[in-house]
GROMACS .gro file of N, CA and C in nm:
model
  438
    1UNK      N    1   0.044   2.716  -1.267
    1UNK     CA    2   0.137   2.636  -1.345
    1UNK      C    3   0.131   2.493  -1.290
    2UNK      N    4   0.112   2.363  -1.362
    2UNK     CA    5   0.054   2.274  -1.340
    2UNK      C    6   0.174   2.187  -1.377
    3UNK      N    7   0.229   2.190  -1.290
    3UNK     CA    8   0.380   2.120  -1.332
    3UNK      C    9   0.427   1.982  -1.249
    4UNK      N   10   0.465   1.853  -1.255
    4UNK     CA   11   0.456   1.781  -1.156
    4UNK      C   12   0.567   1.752  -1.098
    5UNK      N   13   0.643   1.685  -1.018
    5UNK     CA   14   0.760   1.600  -0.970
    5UNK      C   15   0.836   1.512  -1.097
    6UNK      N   16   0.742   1.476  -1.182
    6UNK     CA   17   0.789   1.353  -1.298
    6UNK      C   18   0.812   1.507  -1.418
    7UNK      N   19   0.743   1.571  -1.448
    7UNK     CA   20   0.771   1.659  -1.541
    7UNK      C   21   0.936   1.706  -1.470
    8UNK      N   22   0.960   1.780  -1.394
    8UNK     CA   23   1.090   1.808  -1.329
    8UNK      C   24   1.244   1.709  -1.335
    9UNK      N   25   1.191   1.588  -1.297
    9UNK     CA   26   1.282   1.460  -1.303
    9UNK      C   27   1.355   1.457  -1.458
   10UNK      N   28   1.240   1.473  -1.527
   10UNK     CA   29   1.271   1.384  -1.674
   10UNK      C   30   1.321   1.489  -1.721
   11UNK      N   31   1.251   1.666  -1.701
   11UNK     CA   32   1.333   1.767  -1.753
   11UNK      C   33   1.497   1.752  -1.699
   12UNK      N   34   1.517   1.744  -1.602
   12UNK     CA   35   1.672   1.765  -1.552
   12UNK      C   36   1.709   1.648  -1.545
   13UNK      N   37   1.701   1.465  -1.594
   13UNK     CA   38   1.748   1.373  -1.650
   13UNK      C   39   1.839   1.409  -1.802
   14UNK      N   40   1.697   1.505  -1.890
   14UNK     CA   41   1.717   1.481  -2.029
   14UNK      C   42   1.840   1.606  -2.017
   15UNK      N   43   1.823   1.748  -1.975
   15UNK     CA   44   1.903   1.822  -1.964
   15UNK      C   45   2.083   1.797  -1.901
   16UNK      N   46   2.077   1.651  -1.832
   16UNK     CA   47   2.187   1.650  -1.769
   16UNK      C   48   2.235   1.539  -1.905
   17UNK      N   49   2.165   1.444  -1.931
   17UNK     CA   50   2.203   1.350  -2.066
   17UNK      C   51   2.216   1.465  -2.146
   18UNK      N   52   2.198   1.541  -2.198
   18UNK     CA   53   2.247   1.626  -2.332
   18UNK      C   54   2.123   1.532  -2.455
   19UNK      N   55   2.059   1.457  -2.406
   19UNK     CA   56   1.973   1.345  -2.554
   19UNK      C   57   1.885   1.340  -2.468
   20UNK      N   58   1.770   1.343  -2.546
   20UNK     CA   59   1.587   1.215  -2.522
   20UNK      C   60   1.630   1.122  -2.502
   21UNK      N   61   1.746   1.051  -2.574
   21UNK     CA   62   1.766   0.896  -2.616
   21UNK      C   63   1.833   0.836  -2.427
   22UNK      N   64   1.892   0.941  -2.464
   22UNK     CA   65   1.996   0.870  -2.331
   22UNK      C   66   1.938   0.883  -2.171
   23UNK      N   67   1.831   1.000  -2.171
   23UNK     CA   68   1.738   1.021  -2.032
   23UNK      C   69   1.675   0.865  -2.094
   24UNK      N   70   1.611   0.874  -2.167
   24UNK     CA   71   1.519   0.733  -2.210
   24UNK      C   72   1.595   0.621  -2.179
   25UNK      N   73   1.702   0.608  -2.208
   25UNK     CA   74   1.759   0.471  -2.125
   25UNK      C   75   1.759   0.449  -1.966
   26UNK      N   76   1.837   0.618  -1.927
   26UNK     CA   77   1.811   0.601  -1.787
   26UNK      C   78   1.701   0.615  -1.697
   27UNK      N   79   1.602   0.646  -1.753
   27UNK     CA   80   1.480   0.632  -1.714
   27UNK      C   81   1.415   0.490  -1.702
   28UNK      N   82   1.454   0.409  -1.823
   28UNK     CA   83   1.388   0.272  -1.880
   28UNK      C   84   1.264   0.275  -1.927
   29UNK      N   85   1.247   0.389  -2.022
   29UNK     CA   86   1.156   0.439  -2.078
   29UNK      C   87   1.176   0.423  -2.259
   30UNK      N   88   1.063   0.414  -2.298
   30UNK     CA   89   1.111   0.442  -2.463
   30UNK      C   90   1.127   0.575  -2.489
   31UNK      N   91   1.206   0.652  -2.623
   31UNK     CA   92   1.264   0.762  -2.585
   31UNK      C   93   1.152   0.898  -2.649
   32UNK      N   94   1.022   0.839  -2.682
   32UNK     CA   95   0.937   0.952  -2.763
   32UNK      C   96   0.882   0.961  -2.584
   33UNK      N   97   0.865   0.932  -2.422
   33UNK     CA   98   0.847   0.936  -2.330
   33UNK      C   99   0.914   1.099  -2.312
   34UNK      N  100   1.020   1.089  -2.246
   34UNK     CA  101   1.083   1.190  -2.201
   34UNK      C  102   1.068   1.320  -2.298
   35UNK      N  103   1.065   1.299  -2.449
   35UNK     CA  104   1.008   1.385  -2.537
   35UNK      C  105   0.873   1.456  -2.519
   36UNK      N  106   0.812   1.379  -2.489
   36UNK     CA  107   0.668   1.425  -2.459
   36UNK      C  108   0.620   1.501  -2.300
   37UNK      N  109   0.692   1.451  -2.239
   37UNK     CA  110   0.706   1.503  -2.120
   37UNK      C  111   0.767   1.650  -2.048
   38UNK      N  112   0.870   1.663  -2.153
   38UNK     CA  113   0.964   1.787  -2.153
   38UNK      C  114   0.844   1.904  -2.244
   39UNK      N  115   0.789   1.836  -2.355
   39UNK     CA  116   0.747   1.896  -2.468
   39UNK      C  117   0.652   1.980  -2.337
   40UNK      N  118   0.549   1.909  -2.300
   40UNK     CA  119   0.430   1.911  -2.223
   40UNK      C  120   0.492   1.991  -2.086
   41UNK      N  121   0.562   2.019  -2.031
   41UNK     CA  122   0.600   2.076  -1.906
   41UNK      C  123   0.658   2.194  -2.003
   42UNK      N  124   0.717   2.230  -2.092
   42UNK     CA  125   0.712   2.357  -2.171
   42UNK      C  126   0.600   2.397  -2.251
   43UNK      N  127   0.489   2.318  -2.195
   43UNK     CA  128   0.404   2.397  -2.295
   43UNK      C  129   0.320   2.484  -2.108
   44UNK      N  130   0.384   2.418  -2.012
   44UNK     CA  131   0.255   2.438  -1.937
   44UNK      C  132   0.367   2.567  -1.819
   45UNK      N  133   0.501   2.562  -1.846
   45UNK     CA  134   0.562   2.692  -1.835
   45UNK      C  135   0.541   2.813  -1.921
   46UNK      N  136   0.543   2.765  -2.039
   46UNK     CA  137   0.508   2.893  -2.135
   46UNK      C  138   0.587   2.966  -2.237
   47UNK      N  139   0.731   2.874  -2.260
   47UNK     CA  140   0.868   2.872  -2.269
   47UNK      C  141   0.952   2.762  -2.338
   48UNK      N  142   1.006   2.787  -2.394
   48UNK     CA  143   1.111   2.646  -2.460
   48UNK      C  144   1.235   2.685  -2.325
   49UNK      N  145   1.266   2.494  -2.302
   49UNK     CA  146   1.344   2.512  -2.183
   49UNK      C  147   1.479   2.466  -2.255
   50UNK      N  148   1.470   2.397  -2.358
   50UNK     CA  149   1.589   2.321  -2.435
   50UNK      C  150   1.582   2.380  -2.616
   51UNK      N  151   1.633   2.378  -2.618
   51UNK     CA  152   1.729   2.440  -2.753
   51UNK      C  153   1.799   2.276  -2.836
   52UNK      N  154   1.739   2.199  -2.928
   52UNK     CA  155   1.719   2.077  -3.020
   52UNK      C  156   1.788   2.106  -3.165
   53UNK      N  157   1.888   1.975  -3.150
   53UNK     CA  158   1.894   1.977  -3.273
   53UNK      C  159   1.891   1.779  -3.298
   54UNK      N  160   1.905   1.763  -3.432
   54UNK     CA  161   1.860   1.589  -3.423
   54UNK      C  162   1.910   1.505  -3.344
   55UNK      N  163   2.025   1.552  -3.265
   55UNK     CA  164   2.118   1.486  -3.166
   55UNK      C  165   2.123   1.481  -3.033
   56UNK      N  166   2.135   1.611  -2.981
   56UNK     CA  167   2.147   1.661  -2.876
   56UNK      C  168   2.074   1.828  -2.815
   57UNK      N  169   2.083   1.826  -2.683
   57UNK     CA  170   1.976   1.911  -2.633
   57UNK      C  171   2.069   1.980  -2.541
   58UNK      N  172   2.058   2.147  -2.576
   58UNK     CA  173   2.077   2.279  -2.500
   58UNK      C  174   2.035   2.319  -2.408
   59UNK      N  175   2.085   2.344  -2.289
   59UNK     CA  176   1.953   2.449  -2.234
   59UNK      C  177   1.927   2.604  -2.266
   60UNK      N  178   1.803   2.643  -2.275
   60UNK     CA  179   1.853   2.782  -2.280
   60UNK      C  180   1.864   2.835  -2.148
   61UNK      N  181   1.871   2.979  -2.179
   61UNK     CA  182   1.878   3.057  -1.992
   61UNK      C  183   1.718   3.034  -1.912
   62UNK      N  184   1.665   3.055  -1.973
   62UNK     CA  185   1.571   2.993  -1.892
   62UNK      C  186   1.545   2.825  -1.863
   63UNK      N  187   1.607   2.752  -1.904
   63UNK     CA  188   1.622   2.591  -1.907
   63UNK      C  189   1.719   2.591  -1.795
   64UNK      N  190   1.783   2.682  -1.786
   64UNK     CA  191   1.936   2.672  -1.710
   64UNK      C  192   1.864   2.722  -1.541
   65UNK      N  193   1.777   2.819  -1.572
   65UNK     CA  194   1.702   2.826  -1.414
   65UNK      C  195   1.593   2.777  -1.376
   66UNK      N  196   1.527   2.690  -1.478
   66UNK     CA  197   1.438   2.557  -1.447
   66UNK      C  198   1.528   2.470  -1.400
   67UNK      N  199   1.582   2.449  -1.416
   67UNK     CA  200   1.686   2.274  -1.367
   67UNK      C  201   1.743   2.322  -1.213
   68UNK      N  202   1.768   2.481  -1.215
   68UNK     CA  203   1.787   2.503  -1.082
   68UNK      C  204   1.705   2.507  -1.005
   69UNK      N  205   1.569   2.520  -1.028
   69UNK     CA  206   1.446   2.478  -0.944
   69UNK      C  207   1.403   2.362  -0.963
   70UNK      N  208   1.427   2.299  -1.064
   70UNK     CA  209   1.396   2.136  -1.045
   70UNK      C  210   1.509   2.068  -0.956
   71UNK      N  211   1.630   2.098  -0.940
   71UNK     CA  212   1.722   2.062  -0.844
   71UNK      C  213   1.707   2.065  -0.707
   72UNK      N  214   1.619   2.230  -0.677
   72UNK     CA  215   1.599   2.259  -0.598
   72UNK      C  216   1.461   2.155  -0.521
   73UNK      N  217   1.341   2.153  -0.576
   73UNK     CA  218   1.230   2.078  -0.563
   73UNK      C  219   1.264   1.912  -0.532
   74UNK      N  220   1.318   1.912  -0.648
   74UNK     CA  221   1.371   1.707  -0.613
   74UNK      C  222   1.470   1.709  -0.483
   75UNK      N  223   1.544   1.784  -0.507
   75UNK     CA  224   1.613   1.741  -0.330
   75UNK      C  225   1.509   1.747  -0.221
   76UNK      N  226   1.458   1.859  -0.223
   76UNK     CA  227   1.382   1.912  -0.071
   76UNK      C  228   1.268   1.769  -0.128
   77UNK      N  229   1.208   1.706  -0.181
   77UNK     CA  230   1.135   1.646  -0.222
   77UNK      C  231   1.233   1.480  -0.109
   78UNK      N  232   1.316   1.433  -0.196
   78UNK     CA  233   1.390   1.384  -0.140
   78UNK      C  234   1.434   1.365  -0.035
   79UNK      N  235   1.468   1.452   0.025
   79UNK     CA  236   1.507   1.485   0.183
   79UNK      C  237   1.357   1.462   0.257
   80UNK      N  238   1.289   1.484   0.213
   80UNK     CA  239   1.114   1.465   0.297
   80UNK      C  240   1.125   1.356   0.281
   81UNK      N  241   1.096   1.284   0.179
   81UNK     CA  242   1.056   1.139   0.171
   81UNK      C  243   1.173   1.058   0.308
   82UNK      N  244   1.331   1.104   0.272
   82UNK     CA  245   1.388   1.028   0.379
   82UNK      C  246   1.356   1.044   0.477
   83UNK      N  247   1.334   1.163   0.560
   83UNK     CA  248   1.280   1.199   0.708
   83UNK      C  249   1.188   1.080   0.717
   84UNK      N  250   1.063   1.109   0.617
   84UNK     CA  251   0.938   1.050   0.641
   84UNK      C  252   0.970   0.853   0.677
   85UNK      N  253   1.066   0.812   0.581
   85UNK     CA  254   1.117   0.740   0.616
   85UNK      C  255   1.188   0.654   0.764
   86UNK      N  256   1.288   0.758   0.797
   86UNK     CA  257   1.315   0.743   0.891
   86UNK      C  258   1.237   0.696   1.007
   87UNK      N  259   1.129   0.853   1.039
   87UNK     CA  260   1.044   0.806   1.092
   87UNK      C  261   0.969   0.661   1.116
   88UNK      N  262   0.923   0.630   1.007
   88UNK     CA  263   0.835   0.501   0.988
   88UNK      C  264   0.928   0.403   1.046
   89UNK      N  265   1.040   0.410   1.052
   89UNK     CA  266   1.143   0.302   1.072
   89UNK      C  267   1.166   0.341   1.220
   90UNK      N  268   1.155   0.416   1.325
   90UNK     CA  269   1.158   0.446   1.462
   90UNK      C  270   1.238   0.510   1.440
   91UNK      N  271   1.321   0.569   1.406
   91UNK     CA  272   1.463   0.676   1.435
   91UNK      C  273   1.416   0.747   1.376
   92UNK      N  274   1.309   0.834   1.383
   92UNK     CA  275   1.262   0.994   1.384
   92UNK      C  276   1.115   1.033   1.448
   93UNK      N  277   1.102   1.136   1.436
   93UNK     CA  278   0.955   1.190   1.541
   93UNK      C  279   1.029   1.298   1.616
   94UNK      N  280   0.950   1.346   1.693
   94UNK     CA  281   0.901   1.412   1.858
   94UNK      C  282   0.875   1.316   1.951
   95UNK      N  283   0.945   1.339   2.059
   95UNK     CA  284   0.920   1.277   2.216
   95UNK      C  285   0.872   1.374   2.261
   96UNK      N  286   0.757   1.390   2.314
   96UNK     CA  287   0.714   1.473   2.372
   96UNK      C  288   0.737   1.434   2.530
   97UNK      N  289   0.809   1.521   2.658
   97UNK     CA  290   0.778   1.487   2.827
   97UNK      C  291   0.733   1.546   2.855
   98UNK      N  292   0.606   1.509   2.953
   98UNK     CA  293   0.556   1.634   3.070
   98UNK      C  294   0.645   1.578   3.167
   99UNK      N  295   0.670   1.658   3.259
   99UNK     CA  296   0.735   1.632   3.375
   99UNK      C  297   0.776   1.728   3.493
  100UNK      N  298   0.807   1.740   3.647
  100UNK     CA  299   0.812   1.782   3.704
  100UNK      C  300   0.931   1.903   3.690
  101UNK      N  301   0.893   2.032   3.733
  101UNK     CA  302   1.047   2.094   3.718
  101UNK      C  303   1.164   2.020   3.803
  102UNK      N  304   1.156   1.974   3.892
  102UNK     CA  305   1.244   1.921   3.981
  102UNK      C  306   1.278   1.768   3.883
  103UNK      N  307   1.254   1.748   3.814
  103UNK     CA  308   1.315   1.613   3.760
  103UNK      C  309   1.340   1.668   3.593
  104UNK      N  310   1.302   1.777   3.569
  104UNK     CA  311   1.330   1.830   3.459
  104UNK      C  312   1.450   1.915   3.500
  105UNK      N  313   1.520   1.923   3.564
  105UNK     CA  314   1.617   1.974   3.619
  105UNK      C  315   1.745   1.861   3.686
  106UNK      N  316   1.703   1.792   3.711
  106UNK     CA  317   1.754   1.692   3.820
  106UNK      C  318   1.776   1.559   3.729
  107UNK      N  319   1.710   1.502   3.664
  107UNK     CA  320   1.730   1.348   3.622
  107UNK      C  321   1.724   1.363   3.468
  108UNK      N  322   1.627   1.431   3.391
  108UNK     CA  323   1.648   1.436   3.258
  108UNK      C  324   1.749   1.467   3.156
  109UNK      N  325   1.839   1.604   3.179
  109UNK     CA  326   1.913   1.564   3.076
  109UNK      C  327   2.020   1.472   3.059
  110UNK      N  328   2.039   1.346   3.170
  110UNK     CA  329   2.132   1.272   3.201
  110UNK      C  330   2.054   1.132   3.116
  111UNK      N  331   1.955   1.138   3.132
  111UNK     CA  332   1.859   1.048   3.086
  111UNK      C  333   1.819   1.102   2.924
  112UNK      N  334   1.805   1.225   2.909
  112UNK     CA  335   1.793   1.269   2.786
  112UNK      C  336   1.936   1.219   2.681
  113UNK      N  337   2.021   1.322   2.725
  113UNK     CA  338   2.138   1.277   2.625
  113UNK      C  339   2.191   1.142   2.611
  114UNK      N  340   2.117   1.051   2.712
  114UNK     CA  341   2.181   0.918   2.667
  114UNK      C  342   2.058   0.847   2.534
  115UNK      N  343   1.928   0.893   2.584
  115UNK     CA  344   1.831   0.881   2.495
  115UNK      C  345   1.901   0.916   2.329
  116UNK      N  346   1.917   1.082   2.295
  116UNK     CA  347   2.001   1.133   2.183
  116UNK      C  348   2.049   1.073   2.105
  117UNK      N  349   2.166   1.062   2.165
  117UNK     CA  350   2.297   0.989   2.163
  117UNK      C  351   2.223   0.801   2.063
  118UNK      N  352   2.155   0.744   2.128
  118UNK     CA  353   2.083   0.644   2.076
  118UNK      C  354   1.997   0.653   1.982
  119UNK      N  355   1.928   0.758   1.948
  119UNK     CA  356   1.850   0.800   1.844
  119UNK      C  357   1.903   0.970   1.804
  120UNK      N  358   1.957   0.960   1.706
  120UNK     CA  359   2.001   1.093   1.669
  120UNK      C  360   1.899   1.172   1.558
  121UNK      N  361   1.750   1.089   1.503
  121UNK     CA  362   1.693   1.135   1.430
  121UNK      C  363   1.590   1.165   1.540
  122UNK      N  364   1.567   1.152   1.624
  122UNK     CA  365   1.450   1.196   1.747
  122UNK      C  366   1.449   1.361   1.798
  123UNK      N  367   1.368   1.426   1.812
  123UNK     CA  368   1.372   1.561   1.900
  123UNK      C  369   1.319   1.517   1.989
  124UNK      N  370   1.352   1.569   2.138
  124UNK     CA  371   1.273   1.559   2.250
  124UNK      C  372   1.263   1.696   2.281
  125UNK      N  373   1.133   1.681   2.354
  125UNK     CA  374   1.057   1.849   2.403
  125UNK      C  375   1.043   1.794   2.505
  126UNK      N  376   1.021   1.887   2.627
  126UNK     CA  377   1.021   1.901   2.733
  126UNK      C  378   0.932   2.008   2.802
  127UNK      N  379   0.818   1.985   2.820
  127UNK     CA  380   0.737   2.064   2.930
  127UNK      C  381   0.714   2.025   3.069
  128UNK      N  382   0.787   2.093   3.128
  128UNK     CA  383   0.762   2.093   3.290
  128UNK      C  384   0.670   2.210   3.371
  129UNK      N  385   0.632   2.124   3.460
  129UNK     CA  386   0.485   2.187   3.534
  129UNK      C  387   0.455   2.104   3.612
  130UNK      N  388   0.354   2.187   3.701
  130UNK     CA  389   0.308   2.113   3.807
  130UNK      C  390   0.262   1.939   3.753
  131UNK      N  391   0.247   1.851   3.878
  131UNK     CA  392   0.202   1.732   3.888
  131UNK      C  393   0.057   1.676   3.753
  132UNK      N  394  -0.009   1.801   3.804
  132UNK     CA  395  -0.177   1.760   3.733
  132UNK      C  396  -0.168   1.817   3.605
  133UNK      N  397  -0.056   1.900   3.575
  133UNK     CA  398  -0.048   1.955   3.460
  133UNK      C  399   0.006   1.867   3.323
  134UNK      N  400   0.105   1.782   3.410
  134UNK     CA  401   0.210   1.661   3.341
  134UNK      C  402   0.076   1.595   3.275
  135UNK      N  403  -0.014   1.539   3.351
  135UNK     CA  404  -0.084   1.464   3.385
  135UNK      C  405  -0.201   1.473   3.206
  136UNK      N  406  -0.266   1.611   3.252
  136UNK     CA  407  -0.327   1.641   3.172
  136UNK      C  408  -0.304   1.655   3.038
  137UNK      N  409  -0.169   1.644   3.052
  137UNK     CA  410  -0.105   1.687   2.872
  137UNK      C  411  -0.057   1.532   2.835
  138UNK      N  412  -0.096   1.427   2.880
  138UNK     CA  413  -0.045   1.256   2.900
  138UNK      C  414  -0.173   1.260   2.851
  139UNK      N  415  -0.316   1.276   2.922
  139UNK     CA  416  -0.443   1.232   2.855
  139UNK      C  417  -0.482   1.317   2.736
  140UNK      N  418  -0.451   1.413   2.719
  140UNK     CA  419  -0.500   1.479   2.583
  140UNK      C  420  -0.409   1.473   2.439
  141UNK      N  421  -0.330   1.367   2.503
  141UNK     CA  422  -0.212   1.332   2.398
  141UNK      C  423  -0.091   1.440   2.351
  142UNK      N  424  -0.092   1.589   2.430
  142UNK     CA  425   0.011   1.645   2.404
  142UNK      C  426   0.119   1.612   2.419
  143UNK      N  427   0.153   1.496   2.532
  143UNK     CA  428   0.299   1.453   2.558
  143UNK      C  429   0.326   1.299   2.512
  144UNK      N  430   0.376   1.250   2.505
  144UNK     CA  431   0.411   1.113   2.502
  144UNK      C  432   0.414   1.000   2.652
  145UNK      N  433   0.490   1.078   2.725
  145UNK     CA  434   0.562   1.043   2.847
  145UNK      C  435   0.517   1.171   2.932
  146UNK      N  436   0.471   1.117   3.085
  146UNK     CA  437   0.428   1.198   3.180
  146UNK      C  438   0.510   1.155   3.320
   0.00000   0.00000   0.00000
């Protein structure tokens, strides 16, 4: 099923407008757009998802559990893009530490939670191990910080 992100959008735009006309405004689209789009994402489900008359648009029961998976898809869709976001902007990732058990015990989470606390989109990991071990996971890029 060959269905895209924009087929999904415009289906649960036009379904939440009740009109082509009125997704087509909020889109900023002309309104034979969203027509064609809905048409074409029901032809490639296999299914009429909306129920038409010259005015306004129905869903049927199966329209009614497309929009719940297009709801479903555009958020989680959404929510990625912000992470991904975040990231790019420094307030997200993995910190990776190698570090000694004795300072992984002793100095880090005092140093950690103030880290946190300052970046709340960050995870930090923590592998402790011997000296050469820190070491080795610093040059092969497993850690960040050694």
């Amino acid at each position: 099923m060959d269905v895209s992100l924009r087929h999904l959008e415009v289906f649960a735009r036009v379904a939440r407008a009740g009109s082509f006309s009125a997704a087509a405004r909020e889109l900023h689209v002309a309104q034979s757009s969203p027509s064609r789009t809905v048409q074409l994402l029901e032809q490639r489900v296999g299914a009429r998802r909306l129920d038409r008359d010259t005015r306004n648009v129905q869903l049927t029961a199966a329209g009614r559990e497309l929009l719940a998976v297009a709801d479903e898809v555009l958020g989680c869709h959404a929510e990625a893009l912000g992470r991904f976001t975040t990231y790019l902007e420094g307030h997200g990732g993995v910190v990776t530490v190698a570090t000694l058990p004795s300072a992984a015990a002793a100095v880090l989470p005092l140093v950690a939670s103030g880290f946190l606390r300052a970046n709340p989109g960050v995870q930090l990991r923590i592998h402790d191990g011997l000296a050469g071990a820190a070491e080795r996971e610093l040059e092969r890029g497993t850690a960040d910080l050694a």
